[in-house]
Short mmCIF file of N, CA and C and ligand atoms in Angstrom, two decimals:
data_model
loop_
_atom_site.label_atom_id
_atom_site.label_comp_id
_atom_site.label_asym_id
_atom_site.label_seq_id
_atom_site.Cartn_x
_atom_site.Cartn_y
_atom_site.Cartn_z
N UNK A 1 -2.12 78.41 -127.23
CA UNK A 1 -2.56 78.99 -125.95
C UNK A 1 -3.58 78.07 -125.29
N UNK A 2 -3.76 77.84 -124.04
CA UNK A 2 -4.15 77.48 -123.47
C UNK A 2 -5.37 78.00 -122.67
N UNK A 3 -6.57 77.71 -122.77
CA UNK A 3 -7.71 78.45 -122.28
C UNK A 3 -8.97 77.57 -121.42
N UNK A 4 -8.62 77.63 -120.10
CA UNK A 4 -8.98 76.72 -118.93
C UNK A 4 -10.55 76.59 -119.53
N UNK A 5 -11.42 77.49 -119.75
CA UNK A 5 -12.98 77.53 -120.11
C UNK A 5 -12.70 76.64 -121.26
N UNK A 6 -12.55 76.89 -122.16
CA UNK A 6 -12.53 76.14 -123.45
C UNK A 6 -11.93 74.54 -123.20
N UNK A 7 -11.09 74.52 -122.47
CA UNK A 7 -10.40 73.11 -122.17
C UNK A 7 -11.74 72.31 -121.38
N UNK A 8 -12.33 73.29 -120.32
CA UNK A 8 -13.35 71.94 -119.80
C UNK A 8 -14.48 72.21 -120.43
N UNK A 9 -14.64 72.96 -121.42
CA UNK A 9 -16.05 73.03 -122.26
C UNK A 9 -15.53 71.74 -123.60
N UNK A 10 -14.19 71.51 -123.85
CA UNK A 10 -13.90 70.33 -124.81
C UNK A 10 -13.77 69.12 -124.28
N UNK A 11 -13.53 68.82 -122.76
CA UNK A 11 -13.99 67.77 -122.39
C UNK A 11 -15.28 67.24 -122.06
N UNK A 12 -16.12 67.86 -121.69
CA UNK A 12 -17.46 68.10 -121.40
C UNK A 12 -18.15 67.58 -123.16
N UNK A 13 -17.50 68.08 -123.95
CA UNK A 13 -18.31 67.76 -125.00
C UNK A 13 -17.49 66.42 -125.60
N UNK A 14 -16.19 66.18 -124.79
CA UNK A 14 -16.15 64.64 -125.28
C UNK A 14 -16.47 63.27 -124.05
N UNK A 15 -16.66 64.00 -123.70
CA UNK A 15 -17.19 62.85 -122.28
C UNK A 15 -18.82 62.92 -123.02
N UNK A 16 -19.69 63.57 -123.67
CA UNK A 16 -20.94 63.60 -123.91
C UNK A 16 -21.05 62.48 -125.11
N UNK A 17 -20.01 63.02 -125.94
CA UNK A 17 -19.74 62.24 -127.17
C UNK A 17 -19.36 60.50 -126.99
N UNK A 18 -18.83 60.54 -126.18
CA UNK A 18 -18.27 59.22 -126.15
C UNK A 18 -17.89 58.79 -124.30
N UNK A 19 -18.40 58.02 -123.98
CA UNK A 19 -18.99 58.14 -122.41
C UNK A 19 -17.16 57.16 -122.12
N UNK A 20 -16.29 56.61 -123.39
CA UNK A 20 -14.92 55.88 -122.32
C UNK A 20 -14.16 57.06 -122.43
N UNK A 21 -12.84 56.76 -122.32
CA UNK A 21 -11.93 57.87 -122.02
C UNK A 21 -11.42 58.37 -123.18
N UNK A 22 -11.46 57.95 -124.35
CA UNK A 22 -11.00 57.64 -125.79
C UNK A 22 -11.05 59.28 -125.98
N UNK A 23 -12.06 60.00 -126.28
CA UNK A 23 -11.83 61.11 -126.92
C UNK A 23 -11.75 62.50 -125.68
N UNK A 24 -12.04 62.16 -124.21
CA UNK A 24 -11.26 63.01 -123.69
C UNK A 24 -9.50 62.84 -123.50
N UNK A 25 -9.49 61.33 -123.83
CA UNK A 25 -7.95 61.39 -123.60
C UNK A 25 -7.07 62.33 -124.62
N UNK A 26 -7.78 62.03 -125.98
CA UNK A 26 -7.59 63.31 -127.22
C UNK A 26 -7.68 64.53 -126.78
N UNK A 27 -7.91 65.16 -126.33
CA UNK A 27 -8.37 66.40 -125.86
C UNK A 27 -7.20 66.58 -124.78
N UNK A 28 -6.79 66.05 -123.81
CA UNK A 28 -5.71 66.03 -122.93
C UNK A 28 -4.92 66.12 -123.49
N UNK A 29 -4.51 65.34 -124.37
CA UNK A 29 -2.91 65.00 -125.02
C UNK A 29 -3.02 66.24 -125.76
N UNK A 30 -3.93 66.49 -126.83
CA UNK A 30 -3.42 68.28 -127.29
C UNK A 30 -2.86 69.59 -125.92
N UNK A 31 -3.99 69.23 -125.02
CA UNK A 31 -3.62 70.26 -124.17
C UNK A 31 -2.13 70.27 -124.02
N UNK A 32 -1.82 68.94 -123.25
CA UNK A 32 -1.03 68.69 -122.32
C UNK A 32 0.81 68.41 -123.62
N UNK A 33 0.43 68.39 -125.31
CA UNK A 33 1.47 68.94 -126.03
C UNK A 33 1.90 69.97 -125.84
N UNK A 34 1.52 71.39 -125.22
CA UNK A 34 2.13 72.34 -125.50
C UNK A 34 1.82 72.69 -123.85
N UNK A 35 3.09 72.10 -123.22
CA UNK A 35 3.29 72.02 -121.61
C UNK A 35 3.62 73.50 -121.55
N UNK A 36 4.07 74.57 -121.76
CA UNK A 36 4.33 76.18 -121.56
C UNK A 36 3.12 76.83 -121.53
N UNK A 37 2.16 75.91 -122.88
CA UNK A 37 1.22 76.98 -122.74
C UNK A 37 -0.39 76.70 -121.33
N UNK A 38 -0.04 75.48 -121.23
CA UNK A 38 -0.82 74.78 -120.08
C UNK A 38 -0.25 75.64 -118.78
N UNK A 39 1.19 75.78 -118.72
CA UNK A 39 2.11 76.14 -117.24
C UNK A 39 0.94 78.01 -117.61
N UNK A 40 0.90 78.60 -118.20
CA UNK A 40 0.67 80.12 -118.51
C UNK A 40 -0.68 80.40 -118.46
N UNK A 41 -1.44 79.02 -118.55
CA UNK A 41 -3.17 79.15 -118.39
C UNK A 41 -3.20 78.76 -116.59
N UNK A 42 -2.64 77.47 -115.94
CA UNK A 42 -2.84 77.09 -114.90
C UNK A 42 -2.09 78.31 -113.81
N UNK A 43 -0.72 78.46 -114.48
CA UNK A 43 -0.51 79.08 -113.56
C UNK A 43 0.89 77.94 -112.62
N UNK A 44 2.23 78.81 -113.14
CA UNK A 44 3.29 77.81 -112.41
C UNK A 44 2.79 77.35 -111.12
N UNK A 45 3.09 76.07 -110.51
CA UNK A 45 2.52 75.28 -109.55
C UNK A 45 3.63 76.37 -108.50
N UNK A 46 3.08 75.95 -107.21
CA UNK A 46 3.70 76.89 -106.26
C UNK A 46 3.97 76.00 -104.88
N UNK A 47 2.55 75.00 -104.93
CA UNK A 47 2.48 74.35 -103.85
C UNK A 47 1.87 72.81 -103.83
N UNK A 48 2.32 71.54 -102.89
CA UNK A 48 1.18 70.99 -103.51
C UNK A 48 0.04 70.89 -103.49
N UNK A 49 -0.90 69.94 -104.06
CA UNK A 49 -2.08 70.47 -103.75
C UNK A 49 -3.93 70.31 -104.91
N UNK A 50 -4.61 69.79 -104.65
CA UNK A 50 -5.30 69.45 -105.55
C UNK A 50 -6.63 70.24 -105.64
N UNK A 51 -6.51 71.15 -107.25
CA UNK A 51 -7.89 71.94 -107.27
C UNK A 51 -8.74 71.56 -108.04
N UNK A 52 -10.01 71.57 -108.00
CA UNK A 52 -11.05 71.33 -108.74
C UNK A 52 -11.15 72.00 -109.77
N UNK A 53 -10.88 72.20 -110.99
CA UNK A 53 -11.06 72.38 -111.98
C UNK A 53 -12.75 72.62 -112.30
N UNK A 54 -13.35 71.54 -113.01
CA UNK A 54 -14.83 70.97 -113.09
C UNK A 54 -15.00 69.75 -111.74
N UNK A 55 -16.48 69.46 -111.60
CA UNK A 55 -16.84 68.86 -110.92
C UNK A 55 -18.12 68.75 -111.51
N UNK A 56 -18.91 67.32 -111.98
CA UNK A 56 -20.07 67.33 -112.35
C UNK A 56 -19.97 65.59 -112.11
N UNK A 57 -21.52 64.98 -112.09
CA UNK A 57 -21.75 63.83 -112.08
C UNK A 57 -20.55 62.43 -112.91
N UNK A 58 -21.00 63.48 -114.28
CA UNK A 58 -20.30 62.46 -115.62
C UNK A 58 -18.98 63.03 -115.88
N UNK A 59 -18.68 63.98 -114.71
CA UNK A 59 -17.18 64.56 -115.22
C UNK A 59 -16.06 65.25 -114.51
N UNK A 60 -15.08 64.79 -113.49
CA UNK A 60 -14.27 65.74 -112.48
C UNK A 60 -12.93 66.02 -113.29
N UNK A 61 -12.56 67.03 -113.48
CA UNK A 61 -11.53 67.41 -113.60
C UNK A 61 -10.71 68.32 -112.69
N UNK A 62 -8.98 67.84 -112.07
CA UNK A 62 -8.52 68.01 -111.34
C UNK A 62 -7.26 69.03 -111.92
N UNK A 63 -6.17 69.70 -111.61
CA UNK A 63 -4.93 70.02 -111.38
C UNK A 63 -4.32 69.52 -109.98
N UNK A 64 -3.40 68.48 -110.51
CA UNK A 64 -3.03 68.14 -109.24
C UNK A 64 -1.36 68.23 -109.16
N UNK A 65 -1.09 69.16 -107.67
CA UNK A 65 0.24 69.03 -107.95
C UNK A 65 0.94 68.14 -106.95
N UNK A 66 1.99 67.59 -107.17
CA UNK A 66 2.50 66.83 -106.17
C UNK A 66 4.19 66.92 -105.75
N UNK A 67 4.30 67.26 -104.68
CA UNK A 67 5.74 68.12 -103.94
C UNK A 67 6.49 67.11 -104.13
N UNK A 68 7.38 67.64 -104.40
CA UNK A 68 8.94 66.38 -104.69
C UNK A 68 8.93 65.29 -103.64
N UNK A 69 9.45 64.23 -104.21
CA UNK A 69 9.10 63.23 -103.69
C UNK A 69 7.88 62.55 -102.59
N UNK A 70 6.87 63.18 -102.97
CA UNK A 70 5.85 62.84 -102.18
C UNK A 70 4.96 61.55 -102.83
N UNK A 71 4.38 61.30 -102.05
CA UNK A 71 3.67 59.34 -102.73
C UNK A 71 2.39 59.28 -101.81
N UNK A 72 1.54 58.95 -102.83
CA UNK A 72 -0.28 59.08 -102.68
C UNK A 72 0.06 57.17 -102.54
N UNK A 73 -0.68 56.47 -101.32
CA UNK A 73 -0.99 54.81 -101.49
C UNK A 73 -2.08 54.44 -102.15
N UNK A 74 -1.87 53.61 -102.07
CA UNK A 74 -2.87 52.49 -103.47
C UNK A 74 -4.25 52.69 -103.18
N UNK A 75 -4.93 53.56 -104.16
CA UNK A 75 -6.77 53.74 -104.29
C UNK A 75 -6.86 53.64 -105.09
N UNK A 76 -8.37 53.28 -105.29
CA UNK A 76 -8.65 53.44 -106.65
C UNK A 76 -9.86 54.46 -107.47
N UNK A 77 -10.38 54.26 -108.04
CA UNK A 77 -10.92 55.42 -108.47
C UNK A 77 -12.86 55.03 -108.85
N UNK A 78 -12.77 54.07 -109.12
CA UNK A 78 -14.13 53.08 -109.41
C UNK A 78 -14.81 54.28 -110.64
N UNK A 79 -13.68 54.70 -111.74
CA UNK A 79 -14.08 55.62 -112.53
C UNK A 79 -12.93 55.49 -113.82
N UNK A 80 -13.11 55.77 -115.14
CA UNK A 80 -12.06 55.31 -115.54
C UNK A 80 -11.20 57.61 -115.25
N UNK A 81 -9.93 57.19 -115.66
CA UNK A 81 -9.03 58.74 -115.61
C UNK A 81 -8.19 58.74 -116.74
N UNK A 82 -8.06 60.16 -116.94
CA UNK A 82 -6.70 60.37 -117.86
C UNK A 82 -5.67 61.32 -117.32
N UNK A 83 -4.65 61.25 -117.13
CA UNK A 83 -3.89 61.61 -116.44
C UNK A 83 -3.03 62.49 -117.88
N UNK A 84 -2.97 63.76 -117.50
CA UNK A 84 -1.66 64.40 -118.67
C UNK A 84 -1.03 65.35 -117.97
N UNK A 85 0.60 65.03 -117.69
CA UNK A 85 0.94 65.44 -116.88
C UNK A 85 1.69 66.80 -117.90
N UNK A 86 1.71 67.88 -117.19
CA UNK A 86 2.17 69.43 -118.15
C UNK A 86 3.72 69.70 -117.38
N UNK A 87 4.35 69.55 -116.13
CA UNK A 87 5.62 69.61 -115.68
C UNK A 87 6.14 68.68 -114.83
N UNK A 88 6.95 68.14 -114.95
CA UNK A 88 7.78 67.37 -114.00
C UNK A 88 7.14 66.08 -114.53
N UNK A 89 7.45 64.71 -113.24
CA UNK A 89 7.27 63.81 -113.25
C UNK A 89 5.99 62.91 -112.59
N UNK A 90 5.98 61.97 -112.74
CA UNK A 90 4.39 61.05 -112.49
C UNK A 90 4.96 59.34 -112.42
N UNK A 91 5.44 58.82 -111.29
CA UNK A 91 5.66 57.55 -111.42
C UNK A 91 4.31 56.52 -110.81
N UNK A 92 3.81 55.96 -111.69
CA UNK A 92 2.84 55.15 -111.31
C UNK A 92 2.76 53.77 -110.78
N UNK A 93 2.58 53.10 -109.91
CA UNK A 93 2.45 51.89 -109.59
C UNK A 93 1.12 51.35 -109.68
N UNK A 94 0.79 50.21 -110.76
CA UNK A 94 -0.65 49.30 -110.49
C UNK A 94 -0.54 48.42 -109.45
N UNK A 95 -1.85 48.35 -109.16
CA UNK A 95 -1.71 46.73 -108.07
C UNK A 95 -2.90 46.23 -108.30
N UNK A 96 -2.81 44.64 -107.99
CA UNK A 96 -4.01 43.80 -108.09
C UNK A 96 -4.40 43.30 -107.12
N UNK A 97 -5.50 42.83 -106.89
CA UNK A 97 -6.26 42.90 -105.54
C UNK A 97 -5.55 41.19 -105.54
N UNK A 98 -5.37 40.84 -104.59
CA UNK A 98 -5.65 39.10 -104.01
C UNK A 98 -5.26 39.06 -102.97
N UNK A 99 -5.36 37.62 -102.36
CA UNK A 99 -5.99 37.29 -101.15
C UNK A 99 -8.07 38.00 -101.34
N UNK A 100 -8.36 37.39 -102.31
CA UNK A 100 -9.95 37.57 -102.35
C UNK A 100 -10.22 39.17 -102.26
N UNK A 101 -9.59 39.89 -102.31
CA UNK A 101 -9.58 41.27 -101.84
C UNK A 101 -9.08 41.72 -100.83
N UNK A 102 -8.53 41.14 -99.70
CA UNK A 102 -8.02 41.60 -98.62
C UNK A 102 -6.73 41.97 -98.47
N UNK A 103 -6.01 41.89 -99.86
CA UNK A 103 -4.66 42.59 -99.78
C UNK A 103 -4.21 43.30 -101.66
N UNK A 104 -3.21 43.33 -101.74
CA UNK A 104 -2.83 43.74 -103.14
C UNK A 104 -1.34 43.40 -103.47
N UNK A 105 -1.59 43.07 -104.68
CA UNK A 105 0.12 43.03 -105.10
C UNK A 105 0.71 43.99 -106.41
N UNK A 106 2.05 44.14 -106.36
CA UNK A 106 2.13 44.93 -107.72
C UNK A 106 2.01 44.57 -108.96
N UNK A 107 1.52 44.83 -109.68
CA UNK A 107 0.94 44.62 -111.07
C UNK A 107 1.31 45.07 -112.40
N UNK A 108 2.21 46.04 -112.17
CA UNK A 108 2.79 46.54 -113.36
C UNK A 108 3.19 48.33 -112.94
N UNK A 109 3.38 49.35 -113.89
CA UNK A 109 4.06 50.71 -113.31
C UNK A 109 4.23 51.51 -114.86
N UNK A 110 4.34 52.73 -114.43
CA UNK A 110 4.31 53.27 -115.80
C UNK A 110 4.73 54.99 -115.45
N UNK A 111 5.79 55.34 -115.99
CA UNK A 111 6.25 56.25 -115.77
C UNK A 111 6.18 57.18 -116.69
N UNK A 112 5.15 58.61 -116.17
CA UNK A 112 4.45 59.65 -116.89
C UNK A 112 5.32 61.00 -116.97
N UNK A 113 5.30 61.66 -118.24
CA UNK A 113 6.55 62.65 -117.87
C UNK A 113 5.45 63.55 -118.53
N UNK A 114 5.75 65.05 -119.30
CA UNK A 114 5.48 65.82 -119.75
C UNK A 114 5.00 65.64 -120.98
N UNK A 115 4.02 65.84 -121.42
CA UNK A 115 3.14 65.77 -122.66
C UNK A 115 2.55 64.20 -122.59
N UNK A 116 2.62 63.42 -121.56
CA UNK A 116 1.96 62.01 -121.90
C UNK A 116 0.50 62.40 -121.29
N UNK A 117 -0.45 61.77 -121.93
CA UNK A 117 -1.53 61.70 -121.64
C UNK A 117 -2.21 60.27 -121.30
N UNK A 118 -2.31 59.59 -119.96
CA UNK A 118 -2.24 58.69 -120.43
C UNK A 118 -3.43 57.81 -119.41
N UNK A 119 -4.28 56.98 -120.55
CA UNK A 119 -6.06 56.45 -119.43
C UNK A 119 -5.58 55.61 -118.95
N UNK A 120 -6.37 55.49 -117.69
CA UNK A 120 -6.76 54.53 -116.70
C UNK A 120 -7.78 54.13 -116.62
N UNK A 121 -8.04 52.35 -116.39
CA UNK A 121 -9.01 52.15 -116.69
C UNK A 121 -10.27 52.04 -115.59
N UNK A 122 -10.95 51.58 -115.32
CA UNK A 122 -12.27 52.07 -114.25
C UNK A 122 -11.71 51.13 -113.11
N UNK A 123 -10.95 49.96 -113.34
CA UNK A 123 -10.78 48.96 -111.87
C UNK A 123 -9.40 49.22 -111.57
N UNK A 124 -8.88 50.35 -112.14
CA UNK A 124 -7.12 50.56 -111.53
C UNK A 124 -6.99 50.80 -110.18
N UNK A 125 -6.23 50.24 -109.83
CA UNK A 125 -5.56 50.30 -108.03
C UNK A 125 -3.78 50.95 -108.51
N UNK A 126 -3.63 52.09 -107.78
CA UNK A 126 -2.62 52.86 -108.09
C UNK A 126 -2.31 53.43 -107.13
N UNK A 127 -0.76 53.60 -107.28
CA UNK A 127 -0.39 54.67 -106.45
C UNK A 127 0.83 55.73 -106.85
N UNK A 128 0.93 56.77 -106.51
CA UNK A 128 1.74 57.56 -106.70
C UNK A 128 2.77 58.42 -106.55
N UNK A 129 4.13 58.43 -107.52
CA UNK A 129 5.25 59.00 -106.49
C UNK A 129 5.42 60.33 -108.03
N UNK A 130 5.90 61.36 -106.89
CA UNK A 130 6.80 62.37 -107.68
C UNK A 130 8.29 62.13 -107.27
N UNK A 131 8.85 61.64 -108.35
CA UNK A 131 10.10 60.88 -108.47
C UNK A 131 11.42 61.97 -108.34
N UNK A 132 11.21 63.20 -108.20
CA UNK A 132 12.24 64.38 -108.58
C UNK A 132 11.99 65.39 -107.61
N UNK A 133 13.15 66.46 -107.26
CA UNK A 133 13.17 67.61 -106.28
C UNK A 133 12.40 68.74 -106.80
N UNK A 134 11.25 68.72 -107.73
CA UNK A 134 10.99 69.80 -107.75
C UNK A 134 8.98 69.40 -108.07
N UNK A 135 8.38 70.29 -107.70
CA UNK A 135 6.70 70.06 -108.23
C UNK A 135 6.23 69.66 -109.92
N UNK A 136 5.57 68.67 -109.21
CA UNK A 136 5.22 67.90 -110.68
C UNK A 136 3.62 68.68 -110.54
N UNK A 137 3.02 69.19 -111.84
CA UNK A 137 1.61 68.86 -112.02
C UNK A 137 1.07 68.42 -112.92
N UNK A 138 -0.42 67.76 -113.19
CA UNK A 138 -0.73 67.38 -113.43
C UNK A 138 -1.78 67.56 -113.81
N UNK A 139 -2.77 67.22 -114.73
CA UNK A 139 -4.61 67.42 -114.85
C UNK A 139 -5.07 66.10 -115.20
N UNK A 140 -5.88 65.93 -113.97
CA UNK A 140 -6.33 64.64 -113.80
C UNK A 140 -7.69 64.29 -114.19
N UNK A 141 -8.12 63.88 -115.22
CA UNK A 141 -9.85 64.01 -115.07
C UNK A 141 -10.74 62.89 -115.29
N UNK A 142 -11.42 62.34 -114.62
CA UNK A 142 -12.50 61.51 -114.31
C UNK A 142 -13.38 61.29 -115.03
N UNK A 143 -14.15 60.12 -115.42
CA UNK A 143 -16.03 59.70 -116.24
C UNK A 143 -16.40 59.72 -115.20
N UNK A 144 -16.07 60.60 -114.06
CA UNK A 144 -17.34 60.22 -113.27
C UNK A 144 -17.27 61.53 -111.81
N UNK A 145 -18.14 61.27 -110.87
CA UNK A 145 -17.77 62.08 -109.61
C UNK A 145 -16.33 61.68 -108.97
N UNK A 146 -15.28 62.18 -109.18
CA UNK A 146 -14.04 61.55 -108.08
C UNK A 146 -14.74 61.91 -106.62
N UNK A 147 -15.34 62.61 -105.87
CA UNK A 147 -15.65 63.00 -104.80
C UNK A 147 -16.71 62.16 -103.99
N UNK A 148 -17.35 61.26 -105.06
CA UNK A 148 -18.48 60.47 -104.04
C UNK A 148 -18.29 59.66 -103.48
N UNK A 149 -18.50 58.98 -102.55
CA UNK A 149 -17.99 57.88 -101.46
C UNK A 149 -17.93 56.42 -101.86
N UNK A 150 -17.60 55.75 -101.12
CA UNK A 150 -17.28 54.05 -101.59
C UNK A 150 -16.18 54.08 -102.30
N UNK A 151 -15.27 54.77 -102.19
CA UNK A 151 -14.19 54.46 -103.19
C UNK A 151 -13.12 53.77 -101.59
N UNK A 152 -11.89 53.21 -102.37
CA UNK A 152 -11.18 52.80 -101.23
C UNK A 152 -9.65 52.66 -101.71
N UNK A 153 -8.70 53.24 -100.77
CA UNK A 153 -7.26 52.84 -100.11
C UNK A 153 -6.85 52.19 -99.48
N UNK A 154 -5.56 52.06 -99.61
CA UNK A 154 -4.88 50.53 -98.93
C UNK A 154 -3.77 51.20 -98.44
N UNK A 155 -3.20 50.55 -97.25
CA UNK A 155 -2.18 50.88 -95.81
C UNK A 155 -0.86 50.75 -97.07
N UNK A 156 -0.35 51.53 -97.08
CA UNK A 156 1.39 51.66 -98.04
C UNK A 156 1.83 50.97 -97.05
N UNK A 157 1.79 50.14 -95.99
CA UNK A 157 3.02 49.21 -95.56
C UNK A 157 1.86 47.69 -95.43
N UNK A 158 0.96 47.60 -94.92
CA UNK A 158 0.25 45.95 -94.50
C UNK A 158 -0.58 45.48 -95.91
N UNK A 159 -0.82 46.75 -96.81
CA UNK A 159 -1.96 47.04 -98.22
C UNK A 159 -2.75 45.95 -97.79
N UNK A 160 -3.38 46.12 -96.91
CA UNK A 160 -4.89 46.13 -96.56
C UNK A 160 -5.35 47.32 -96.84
N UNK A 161 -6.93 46.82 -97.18
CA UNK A 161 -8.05 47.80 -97.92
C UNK A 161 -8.83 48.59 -96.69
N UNK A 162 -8.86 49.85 -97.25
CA UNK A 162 -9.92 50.14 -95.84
C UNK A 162 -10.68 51.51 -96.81
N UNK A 163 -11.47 52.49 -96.22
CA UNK A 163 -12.33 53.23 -96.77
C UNK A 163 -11.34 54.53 -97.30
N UNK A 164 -11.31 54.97 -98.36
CA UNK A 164 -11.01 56.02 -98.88
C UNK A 164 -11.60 57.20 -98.23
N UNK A 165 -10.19 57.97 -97.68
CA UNK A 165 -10.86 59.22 -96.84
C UNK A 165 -10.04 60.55 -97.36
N UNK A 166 -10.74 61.14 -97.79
CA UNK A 166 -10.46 62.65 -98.70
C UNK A 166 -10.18 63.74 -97.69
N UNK A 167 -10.03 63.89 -96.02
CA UNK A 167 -9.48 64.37 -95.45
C UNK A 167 -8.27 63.99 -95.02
N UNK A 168 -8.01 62.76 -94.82
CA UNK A 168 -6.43 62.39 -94.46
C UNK A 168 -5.69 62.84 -96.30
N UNK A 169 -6.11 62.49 -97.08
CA UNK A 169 -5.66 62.82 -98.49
C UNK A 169 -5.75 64.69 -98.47
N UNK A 170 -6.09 65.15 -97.86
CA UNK A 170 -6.17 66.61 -97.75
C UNK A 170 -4.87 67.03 -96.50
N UNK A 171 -4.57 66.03 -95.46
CA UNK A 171 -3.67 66.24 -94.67
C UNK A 171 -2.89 66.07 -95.13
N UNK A 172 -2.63 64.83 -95.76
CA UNK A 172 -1.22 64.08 -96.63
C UNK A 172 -0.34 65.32 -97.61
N UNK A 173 -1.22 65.73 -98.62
CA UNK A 173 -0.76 66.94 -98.85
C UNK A 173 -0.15 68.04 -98.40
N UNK A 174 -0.92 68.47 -96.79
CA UNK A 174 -0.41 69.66 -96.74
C UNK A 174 1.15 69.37 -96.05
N UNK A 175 0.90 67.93 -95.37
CA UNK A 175 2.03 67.22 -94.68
C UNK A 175 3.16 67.24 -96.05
N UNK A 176 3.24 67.13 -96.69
CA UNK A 176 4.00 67.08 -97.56
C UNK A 176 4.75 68.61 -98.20
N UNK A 177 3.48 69.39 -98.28
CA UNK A 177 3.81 70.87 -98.69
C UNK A 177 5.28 71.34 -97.44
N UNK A 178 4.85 71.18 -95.92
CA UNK A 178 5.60 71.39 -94.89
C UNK A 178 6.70 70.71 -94.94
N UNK A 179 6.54 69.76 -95.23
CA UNK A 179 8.12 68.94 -95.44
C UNK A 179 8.72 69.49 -96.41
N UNK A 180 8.45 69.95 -97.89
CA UNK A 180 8.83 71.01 -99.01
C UNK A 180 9.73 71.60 -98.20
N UNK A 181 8.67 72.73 -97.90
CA UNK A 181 9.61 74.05 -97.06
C UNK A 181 10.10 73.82 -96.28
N UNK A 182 10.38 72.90 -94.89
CA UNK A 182 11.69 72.72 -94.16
C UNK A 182 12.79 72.58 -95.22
N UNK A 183 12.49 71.76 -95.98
CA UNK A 183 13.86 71.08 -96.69
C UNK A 183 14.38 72.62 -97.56
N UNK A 184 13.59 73.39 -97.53
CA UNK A 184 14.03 74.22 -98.85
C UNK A 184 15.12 75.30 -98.08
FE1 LIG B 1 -5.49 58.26 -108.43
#
């Protein structure tokens, strides 16, 4: 069984324990083994959409869901993450900064399914697709504030860098939720 209090009271005490991702990623991957009982604590996804779980200095934890075929562009996080995804799919793209920083290229990719738990490290540049017709989610959680500023995204067509903005990422979503339901 799955028990949302107890889940961020065991990350909380491994983010204390050990400040890299190492033993909250442990803690994910149990959760995120028994994907039914995660779907019965969170609650079947319905829409997409990203909730705050925890939120603390040394610690954000997310549920994030993402509507069929929808794709987040290349940010990064300036934090390391562990990503364990509980339904559907998670296709990841890395990228590396060059041109001195003023652009990015692809770097490698890694495709996350159900029960993977899997870290990111503090300088990842990523982006993200839900590869399938139906809602993927996810629990995403952070060493650090995901919410504080200076973080930054890059244009999905010129990937030039510009400022990470958590309201167009709040539009993007719902833009996506609406596209869901026409299609449905
Ligand atoms: Fe991300």
């Amino acid at each position: 069984m799955f028990d949302l209090d107890r889940f961020i009271e065991d990350c909380r005490s491994a983010r204390a324990a050990d400040a890299s991702h190492k033993a909250v990623r442990e803690v994910v991957a149990r959760a995120v083994a028994e994907p039914s009982a995660v779907l019965a604590g969170l609650g079947e996804p319905s829409k997409a959409g990203i909730a705050t779980l925890h939120h603390a200095p040394e610690l954000t934890i997310l549920n994030v869901v993402w509507a069929p075929y929808m794709t987040v562009p290349p940010h990064d996080h300036l934090m390391w993450a562990v990503i364990g995804v509980y339904t559907g799919r998670e296709d990841n793209i890395f990228w590396r900064r060059c041109d001195d920083g003023a652009a990015l290229e692809a770097a490698g990719a890694k495709a996350l399914g159900v029960r993977d738990a899997a870290p990111l490290g503090s300088d990842i540049v990523h982006s993200v697709t839900n590869p399938i017709p139906r809602l993927t989610g996810a629990i995403h959680v952070y060493g650090g504030d995901f919410f504080r500023s200076g973080r930054s995204q890059w244009d999905p067509e010129t990937l030039r860098p510009h400022e990470y903005d958590a309201a167009w990422t709040m539009r993007h979503f719902a833009e996506a939720n609406t596209r869901w339901e026409a299609a449905r």
